[in-house]
Tab-separated table of C-alpha atoms and ligand atoms in Angstrom:
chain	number	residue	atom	x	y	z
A	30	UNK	CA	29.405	22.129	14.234
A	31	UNK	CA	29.165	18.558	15.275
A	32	UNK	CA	26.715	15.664	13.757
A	33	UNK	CA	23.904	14.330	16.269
A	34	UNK	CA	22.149	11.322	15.029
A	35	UNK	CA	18.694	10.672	16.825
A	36	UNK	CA	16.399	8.175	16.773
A	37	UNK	CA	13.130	7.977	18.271
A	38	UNK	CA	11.257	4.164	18.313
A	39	UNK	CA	7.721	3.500	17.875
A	40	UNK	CA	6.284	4.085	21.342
A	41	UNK	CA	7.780	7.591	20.775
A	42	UNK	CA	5.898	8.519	17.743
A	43	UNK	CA	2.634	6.847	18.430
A	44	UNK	CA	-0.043	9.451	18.163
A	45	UNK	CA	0.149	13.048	16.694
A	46	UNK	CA	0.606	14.451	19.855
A	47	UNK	CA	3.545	12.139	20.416
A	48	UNK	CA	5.008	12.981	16.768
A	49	UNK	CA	4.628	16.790	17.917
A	50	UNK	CA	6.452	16.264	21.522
A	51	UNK	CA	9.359	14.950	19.372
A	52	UNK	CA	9.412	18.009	16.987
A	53	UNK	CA	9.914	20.126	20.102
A	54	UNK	CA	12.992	17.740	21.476
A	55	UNK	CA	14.250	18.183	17.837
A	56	UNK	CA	13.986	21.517	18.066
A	57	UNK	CA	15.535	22.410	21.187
A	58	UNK	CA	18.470	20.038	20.147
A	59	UNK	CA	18.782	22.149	16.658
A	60	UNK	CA	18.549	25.257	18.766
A	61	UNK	CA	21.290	24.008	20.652
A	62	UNK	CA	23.206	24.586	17.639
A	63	UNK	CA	23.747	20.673	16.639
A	64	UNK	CA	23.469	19.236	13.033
A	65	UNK	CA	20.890	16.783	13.272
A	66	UNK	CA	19.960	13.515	11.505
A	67	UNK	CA	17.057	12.031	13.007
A	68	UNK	CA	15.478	8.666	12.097
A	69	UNK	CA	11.781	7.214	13.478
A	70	UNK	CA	10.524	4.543	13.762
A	71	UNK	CA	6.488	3.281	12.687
A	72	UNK	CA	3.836	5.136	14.885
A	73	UNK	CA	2.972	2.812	17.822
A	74	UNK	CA	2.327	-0.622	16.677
A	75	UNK	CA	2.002	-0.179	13.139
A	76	UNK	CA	4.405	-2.838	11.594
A	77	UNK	CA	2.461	-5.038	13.867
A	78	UNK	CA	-1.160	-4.121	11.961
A	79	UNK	CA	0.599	-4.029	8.543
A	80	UNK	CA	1.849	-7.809	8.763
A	81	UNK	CA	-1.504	-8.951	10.293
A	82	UNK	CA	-2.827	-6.974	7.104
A	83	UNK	CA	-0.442	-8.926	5.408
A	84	UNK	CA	-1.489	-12.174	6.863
A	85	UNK	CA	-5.006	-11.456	6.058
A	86	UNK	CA	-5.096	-10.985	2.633
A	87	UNK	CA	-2.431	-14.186	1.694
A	88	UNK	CA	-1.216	-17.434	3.922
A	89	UNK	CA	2.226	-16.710	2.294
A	90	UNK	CA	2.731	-13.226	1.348
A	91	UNK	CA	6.087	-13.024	-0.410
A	92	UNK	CA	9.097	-11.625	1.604
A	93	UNK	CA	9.598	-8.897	-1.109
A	94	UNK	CA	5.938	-7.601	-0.679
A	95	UNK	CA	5.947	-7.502	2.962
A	96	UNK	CA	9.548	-5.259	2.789
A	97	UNK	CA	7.325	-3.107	0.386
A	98	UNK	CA	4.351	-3.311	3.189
A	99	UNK	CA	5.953	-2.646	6.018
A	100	UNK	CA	8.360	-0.187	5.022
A	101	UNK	CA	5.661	2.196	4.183
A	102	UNK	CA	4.892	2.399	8.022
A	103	UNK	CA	8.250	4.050	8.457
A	104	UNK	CA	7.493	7.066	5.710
A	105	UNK	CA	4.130	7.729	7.810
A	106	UNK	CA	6.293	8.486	10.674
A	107	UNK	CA	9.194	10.468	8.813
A	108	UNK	CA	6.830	12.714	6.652
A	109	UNK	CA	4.550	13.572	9.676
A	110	UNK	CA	7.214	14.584	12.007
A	111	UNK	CA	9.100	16.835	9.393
A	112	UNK	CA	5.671	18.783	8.754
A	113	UNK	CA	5.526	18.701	12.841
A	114	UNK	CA	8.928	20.546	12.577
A	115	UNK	CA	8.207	23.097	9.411
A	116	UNK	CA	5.163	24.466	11.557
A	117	UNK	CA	7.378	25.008	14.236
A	118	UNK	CA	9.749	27.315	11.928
A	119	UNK	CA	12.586	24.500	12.045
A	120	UNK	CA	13.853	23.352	7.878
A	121	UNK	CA	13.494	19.707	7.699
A	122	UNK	CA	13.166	17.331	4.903
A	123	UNK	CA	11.801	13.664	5.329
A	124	UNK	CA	13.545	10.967	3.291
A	125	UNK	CA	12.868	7.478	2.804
A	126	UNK	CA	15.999	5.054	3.589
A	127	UNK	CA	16.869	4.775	-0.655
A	128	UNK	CA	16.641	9.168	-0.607
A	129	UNK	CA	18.862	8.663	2.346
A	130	UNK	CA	21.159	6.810	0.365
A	131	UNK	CA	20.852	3.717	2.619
A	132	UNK	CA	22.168	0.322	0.571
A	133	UNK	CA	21.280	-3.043	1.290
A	134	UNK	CA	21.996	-6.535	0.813
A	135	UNK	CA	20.809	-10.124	1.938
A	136	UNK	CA	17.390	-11.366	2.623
A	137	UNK	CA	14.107	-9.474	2.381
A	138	UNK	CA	13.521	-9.346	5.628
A	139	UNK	CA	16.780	-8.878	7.294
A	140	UNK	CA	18.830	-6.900	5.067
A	141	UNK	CA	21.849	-5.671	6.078
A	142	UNK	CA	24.097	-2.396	5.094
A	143	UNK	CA	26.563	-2.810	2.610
A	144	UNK	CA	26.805	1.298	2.003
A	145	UNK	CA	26.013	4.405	3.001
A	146	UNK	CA	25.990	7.056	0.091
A	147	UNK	CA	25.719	10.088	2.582
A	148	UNK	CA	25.489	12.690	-0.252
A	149	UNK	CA	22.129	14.481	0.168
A	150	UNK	CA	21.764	14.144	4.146
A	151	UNK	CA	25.447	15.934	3.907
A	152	UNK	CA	23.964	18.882	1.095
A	153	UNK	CA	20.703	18.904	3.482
A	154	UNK	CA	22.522	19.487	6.827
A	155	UNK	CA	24.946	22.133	4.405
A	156	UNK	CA	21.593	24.227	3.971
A	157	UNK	CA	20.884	24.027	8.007
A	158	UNK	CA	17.804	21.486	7.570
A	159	UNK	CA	17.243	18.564	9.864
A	160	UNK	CA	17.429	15.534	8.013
A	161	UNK	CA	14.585	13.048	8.913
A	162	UNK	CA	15.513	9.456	7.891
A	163	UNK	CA	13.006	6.328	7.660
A	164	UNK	CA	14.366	3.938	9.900
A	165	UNK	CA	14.434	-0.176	9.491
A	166	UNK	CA	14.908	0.125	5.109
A	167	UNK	CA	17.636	0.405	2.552
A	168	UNK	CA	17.109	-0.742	-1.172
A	169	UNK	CA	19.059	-3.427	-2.837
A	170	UNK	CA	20.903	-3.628	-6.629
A	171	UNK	CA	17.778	-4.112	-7.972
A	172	UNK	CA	16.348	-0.474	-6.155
A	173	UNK	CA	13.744	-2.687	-4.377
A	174	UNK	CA	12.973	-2.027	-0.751
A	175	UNK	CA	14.081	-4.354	2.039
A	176	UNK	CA	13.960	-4.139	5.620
A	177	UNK	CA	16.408	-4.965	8.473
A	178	UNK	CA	14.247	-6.903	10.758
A	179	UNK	CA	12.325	-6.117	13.357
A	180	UNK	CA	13.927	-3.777	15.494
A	181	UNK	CA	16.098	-2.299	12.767
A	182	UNK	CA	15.531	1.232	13.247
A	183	UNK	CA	18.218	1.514	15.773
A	184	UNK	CA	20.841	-0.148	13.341
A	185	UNK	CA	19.765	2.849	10.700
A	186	UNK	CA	20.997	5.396	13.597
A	187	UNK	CA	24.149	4.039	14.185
A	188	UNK	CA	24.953	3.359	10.813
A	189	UNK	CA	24.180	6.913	9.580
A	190	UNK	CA	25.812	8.171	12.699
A	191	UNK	CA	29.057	5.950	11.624
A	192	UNK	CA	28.752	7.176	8.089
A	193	UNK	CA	28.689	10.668	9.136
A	194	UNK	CA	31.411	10.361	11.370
A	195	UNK	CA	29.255	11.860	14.014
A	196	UNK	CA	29.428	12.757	17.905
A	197	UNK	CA	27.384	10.699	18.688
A	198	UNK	CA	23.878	8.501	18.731
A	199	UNK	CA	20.769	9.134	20.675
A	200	UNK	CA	18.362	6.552	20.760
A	201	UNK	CA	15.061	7.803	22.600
A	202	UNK	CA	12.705	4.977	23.591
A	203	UNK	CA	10.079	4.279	26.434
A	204	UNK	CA	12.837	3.372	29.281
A	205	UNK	CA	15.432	5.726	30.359
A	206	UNK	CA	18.188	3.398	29.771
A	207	UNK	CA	19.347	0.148	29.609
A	208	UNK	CA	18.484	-1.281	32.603
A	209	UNK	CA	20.181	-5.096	34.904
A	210	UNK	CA	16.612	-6.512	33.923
A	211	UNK	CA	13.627	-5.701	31.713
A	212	UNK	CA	11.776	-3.071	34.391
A	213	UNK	CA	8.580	-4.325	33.059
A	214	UNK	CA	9.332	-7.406	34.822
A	215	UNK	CA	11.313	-6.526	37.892
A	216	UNK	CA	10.300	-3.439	38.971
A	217	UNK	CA	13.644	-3.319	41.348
A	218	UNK	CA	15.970	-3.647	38.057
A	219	UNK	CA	18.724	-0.061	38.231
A	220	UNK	CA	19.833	1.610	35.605
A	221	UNK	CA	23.599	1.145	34.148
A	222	UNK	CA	25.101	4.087	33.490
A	223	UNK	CA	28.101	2.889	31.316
A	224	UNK	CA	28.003	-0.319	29.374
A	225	UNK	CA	30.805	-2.294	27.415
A	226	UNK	CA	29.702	-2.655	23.452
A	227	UNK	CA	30.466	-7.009	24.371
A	228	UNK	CA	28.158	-6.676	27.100
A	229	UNK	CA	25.678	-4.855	25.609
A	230	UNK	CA	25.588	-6.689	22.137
A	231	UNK	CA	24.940	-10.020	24.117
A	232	UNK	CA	22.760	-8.747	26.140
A	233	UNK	CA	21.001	-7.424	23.104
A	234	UNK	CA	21.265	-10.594	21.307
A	235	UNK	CA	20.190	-12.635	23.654
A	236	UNK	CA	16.879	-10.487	23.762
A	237	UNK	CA	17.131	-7.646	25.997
A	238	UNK	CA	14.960	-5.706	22.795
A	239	UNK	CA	15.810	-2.212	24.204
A	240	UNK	CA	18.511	-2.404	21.648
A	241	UNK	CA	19.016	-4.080	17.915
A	242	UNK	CA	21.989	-6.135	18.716
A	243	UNK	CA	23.566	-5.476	14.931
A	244	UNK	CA	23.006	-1.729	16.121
A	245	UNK	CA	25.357	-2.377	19.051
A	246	UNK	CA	27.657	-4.364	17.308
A	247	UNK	CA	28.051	-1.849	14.317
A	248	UNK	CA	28.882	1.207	17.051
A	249	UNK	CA	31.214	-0.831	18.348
A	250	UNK	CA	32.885	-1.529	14.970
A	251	UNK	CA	32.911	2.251	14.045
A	252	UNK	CA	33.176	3.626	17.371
A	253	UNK	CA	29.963	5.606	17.697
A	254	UNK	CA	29.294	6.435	21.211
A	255	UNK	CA	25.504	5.013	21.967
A	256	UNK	CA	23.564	7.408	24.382
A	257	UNK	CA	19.733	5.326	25.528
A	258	UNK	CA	17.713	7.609	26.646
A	259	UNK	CA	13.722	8.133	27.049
A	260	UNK	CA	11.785	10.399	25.154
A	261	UNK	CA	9.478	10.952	27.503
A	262	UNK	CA	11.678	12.744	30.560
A	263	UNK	CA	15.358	13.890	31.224
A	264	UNK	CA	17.956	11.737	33.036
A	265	UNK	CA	21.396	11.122	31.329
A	266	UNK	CA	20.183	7.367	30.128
A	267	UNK	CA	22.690	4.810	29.435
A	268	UNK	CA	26.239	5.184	27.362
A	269	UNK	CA	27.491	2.279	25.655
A	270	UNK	CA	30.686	3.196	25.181
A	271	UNK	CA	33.922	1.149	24.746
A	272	UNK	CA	35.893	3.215	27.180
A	273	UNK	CA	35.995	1.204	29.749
A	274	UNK	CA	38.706	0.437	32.373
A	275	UNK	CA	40.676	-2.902	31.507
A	276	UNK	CA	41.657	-3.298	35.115
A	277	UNK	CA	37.941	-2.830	36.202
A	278	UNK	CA	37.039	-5.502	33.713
A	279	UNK	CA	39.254	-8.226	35.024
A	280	UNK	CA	38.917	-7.801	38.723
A	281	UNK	CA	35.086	-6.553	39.071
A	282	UNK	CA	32.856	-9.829	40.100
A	283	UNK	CA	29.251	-8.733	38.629
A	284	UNK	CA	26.992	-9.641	35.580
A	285	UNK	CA	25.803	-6.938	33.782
A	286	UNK	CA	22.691	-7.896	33.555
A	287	UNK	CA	19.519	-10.678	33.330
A	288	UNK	CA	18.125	-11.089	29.618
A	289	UNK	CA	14.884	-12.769	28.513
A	290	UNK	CA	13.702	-13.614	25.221
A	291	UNK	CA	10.136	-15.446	24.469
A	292	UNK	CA	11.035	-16.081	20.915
A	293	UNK	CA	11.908	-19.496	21.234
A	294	UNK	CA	10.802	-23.181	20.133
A	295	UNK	CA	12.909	-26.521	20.337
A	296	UNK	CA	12.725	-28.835	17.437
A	297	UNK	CA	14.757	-32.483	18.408
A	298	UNK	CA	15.582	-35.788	16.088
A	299	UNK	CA	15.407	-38.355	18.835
A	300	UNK	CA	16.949	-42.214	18.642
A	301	UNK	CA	18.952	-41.202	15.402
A	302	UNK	CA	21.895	-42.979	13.732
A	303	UNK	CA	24.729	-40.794	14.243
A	304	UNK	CA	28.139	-40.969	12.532
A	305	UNK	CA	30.609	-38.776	10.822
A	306	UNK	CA	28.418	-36.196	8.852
A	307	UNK	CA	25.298	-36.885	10.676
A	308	UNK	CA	24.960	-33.289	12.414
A	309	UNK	CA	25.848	-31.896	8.831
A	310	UNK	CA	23.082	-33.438	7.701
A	311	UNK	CA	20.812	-32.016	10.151
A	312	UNK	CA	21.907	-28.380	10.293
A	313	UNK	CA	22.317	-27.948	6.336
A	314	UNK	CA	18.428	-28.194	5.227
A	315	UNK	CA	18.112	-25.722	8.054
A	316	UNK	CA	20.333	-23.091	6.698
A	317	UNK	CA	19.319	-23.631	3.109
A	318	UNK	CA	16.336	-22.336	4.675
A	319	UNK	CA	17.630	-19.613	6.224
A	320	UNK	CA	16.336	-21.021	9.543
A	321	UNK	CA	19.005	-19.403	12.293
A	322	UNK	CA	19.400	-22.095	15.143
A	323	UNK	CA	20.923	-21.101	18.584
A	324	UNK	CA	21.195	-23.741	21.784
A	325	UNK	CA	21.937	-27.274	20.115
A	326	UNK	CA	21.973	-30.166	22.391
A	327	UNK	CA	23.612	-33.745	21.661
A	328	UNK	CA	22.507	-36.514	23.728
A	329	UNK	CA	25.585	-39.277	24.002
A	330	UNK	CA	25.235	-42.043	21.843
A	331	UNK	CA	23.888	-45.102	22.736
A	332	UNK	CA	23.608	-48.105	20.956
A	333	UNK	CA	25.064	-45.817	18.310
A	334	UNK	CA	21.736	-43.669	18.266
A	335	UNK	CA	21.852	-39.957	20.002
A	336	UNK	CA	19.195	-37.154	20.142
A	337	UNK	CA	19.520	-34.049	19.085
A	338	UNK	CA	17.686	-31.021	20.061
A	339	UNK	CA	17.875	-27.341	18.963
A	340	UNK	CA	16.302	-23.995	19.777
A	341	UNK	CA	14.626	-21.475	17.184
A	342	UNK	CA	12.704	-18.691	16.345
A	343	UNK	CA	8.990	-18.934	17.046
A	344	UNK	CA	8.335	-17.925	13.371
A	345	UNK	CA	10.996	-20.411	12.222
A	346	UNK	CA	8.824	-23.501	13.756
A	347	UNK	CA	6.796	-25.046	11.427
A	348	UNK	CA	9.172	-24.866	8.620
A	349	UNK	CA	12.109	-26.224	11.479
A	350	UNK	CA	9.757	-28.621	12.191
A	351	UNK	CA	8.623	-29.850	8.816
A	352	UNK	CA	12.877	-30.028	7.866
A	353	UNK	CA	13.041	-32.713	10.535
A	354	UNK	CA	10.401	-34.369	9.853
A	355	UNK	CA	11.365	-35.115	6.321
A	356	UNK	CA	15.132	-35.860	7.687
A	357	UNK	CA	13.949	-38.115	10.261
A	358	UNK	CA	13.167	-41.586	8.339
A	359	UNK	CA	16.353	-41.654	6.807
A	360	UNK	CA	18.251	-41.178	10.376
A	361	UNK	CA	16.181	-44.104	11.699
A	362	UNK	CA	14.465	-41.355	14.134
A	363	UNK	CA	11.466	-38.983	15.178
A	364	UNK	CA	10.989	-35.194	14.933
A	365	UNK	CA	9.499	-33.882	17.465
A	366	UNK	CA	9.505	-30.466	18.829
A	367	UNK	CA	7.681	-27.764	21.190
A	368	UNK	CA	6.520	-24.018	20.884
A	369	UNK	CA	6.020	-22.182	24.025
A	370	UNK	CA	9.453	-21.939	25.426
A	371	UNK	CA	11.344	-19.339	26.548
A	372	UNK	CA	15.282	-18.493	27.532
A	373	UNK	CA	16.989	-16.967	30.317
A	374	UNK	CA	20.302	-15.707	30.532
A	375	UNK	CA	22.875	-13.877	32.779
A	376	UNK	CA	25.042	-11.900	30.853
A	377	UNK	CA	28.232	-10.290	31.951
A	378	UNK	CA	32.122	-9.972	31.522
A	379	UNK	CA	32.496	-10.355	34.891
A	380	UNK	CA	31.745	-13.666	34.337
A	381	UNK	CA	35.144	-13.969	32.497
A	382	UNK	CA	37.687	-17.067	33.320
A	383	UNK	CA	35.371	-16.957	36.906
A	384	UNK	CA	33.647	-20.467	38.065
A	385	UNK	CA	30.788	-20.485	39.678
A	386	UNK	CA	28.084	-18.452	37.701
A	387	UNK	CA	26.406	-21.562	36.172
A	388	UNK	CA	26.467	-23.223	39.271
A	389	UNK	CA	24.823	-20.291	40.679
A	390	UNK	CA	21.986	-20.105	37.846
A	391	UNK	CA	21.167	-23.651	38.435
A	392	UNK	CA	21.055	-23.232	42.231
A	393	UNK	CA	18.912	-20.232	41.876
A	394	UNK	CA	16.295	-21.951	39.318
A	395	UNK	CA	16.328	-25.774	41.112
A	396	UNK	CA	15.184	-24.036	44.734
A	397	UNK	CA	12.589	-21.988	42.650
A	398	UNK	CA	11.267	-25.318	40.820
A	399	UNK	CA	11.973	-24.373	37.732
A	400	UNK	CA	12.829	-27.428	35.541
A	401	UNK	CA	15.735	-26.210	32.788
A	402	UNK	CA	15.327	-27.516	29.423
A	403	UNK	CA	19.050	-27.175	28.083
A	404	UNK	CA	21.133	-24.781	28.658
A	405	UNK	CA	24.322	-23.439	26.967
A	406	UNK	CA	27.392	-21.281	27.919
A	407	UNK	CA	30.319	-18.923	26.759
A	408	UNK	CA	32.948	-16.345	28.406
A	409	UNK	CA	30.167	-13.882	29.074
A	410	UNK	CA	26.852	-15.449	29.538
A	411	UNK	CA	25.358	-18.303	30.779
A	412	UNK	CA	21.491	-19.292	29.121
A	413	UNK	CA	18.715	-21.775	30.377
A	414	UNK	CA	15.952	-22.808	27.771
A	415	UNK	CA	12.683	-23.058	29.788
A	416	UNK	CA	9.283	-23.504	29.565
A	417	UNK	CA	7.521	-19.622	28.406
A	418	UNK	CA	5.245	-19.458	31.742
A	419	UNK	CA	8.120	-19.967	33.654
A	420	UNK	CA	10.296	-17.253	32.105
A	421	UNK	CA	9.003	-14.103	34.396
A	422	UNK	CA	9.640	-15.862	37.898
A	423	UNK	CA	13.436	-17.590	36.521
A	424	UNK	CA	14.277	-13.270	35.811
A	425	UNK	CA	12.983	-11.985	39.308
A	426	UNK	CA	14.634	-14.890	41.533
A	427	UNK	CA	17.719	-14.373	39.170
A	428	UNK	CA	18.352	-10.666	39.562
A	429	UNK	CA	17.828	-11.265	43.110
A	430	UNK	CA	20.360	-14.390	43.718
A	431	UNK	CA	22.692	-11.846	41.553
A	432	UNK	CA	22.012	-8.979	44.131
A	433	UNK	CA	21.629	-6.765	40.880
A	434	UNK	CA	19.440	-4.165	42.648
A	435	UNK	CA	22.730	-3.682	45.543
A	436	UNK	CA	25.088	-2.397	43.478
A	437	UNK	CA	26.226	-0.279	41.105
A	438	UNK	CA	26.883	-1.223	37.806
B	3	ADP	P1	11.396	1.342	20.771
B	3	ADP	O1	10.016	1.248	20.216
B	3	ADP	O2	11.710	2.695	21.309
B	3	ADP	O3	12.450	0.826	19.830
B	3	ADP	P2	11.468	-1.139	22.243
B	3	ADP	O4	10.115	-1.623	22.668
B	3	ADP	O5	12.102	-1.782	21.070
B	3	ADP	O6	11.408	0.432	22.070
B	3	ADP	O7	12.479	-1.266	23.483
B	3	ADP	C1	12.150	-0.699	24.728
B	3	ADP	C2	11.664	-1.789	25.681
B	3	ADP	O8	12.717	-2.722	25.897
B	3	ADP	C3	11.298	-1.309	27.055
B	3	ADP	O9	9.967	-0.874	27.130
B	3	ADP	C4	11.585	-2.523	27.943
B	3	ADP	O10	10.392	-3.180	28.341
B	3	ADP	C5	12.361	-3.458	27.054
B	3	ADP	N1	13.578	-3.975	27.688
B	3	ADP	C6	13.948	-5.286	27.676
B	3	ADP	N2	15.059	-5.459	28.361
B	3	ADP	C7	15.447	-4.248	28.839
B	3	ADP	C8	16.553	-3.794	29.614
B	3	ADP	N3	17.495	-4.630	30.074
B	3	ADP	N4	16.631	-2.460	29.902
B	3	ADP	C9	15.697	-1.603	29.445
B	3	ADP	N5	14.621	-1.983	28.717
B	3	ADP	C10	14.487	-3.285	28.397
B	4	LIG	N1	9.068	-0.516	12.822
B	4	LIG	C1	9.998	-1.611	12.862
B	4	LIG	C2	9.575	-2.645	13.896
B	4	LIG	O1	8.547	-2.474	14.525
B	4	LIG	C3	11.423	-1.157	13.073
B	4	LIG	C4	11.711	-0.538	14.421
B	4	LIG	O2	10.793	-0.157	15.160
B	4	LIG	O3	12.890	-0.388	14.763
B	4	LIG	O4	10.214	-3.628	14.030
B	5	MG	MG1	13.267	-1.078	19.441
């Protein structure tokens, strides 16, 4: 009998009545004679209370405690939906991700998976139980809890479905697939019914949040077949699957899709002294910090002083911030640097070798007024850094200039 890994996210599992519509899902699936593996999220917003929790009791909690904080919101979730299941005469066991065998490495925070000892999900599934797996956690050498990052829950799934060599990975969330736009900002976004692992791991990265991108990137590695589907209705959701036709690929002139992300602040070093070394010396103190920069900007050099501006996370500000501010005097220059931005980007590999997309983009976003901050490009997507309020308008006039609600995908 074949392996089915499920995993149901937050929104799923956000009241006991939710937690109990799941345990009849997970039933019917176990009645349909599959092994199952199934890994939930925290109820509802829960990670969210426990880090304002957090925040409320210390101005820097230490990354190690808030692993050990917010992990517990996960083991609500996992213990409450296996009772769910005993009452209704299914066998299931809840486990936390170190039961589960789940080892991690890296940063509290965003740990990643360095193994997967699969030993007692395989001797529970042997005895017909369902196996009910906190999502988002792993424990490191030291057996101390760390979590994946926001999000994570979805990269447990896959990675337990990989390590089980299973058919395949359900992930049951509040859409019923991935869709050419967030639908809680264009209403008119379709569905995709098949989606490339590239296209959906950019997509994912470059915030589309209905997916962890490492998730994404990890089925694609091990070749788990991704199904997205909601956990509130039927429909046959989204596949992100790599089986797609090469031909197709090359000729087809579409984008997949138009991302958002909110999660983003610039931090620039203007009228600095550059040389050999200089952008070294600017991007080092940020990853000794761990800080994770994405669109950089040079200005040309004038007068042999440039400015240079990069994007970050939100959360990653201040401490950005404070990095260039130190760095500044000795570069001759001034930090400066703004929250409330946001990012848009079309995403597609239809956009492959083809000119004309950016152009497009820019067209689009000048005869809507929107002013574009920087902007930066690859194969598959192009991205515009923008001002936050502006974000919402940039996605509607975009999936419309892209005729994304026309055709099929
Ligand atoms: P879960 O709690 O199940 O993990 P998430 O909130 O993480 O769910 O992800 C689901 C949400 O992702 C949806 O409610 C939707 O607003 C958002 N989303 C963003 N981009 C897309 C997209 N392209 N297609 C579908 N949903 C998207
Ligand atoms: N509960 C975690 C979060 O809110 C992990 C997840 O939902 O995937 O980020
Ligand atoms: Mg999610």
């Amino acid at each position: 009998m074949g392996i089915v890994v499920q995993k149901y996210g937050g929104s799923s599992v956000a009241t006991a009545d939710h937690i109990k519509a799941v345990a009849e899902r997970v039933k019917k699936a176990r009645d349909a004679g599959s092994d199952l593996v199934v890994t939930v999220s925290a109820m509802g917003k829960q990670t969210d209370r426990l880090l304002r929790l957090a925040g409320e009791v210390s101005r820097s909690p230490a990354p190690r405690e808030i692993d050990q904080l917010l992990s517990t919101g996960e083991l609500q979730s996992v213990a409450l939906l296996a009772m769910a299941l005993n009452d209704r005469g299914v066998a299931a066991t809840s486990l936390t991700g170190s039961q589960a065998g789940m080892k991690t490495e890296g940063r509290y925070g965003s740990g990643v998976i360095s193994e997967i000892r699969p030993e007692r999900l395989r001797g529970l599934l042997a005895e017909g139980q369902v196996a009910i797996v906190a999502g988002f956690q792993g424990t490191n050498s030291l057996g101390d809890v760390m979590t994946l990052g926001r999000g994570g829950s979805d990269t447990t799934a896959v990675a337990l479905a990989a390590a089980l060599d299973a058919d395949r990975c359900e992930i049951y969330t509040d859409v019923d697939g991935i869709y050419t736009a967030d639908p809680r900002i264009v209403p008119e976004a379709r569905r995709i019914t098949v989606i490339s692992p590239s296209e959906m791991a950019e997509m994912a990265w470059r915030g589309a949040k209905v997916m962890h991108p490492r998730a994404v990137e990890l089925g694609a590695l091990y070749g788990v077949e991704i199904h997205v589907k909601s956990s509130f209705g039927g429909g046959p959701g989204t596949v992100i699957t790599g089986g797609e036709d090469l031909e197709r690929l090359e000729t087809r002139e579409t984008v997949a899709g138009i991302v958002h992300d909110l999660d983003v602040a610039r931090v620039a070093l203007n009228g600095i002294r550059t040389g050999p070394g200089t952008l070294s010396r600017v991007f080092t103190p940020l990853a000794e910090r761990g800080i994770s920069v994405d669109v950089i900007v040079e200005s040309g050099m004038k007068d042999g002083r440039a400015d240079v501006a990069f994007t970050v996370r939100r959360g990653d500000f201040p401490e950005a911030r404070e990095a260039m501010e130190e760095l500044a005097p000795a570069l001759g220059g001034q930090a400066e640097g703004e929250e409330e931005l946001g990012k848009v980007s079309v995403v597609g590999t239809g956009m492959l070798n083809r000119p004309g997309y950016a152009a497009k983009m820019f067209d689009t976003l000048g005869e809507a007024g929107i002013p574009i901050r920087m902007v930066s490009t690859s194969e598959i997507q192009v991205t515009c850094v923008m001002r936050a309020e502006e974000v919402d308008g940039a996605v509607r006039r975009l999936h419309e200039s892209f005729e994304l609600e026309e055709r099929d995908v």
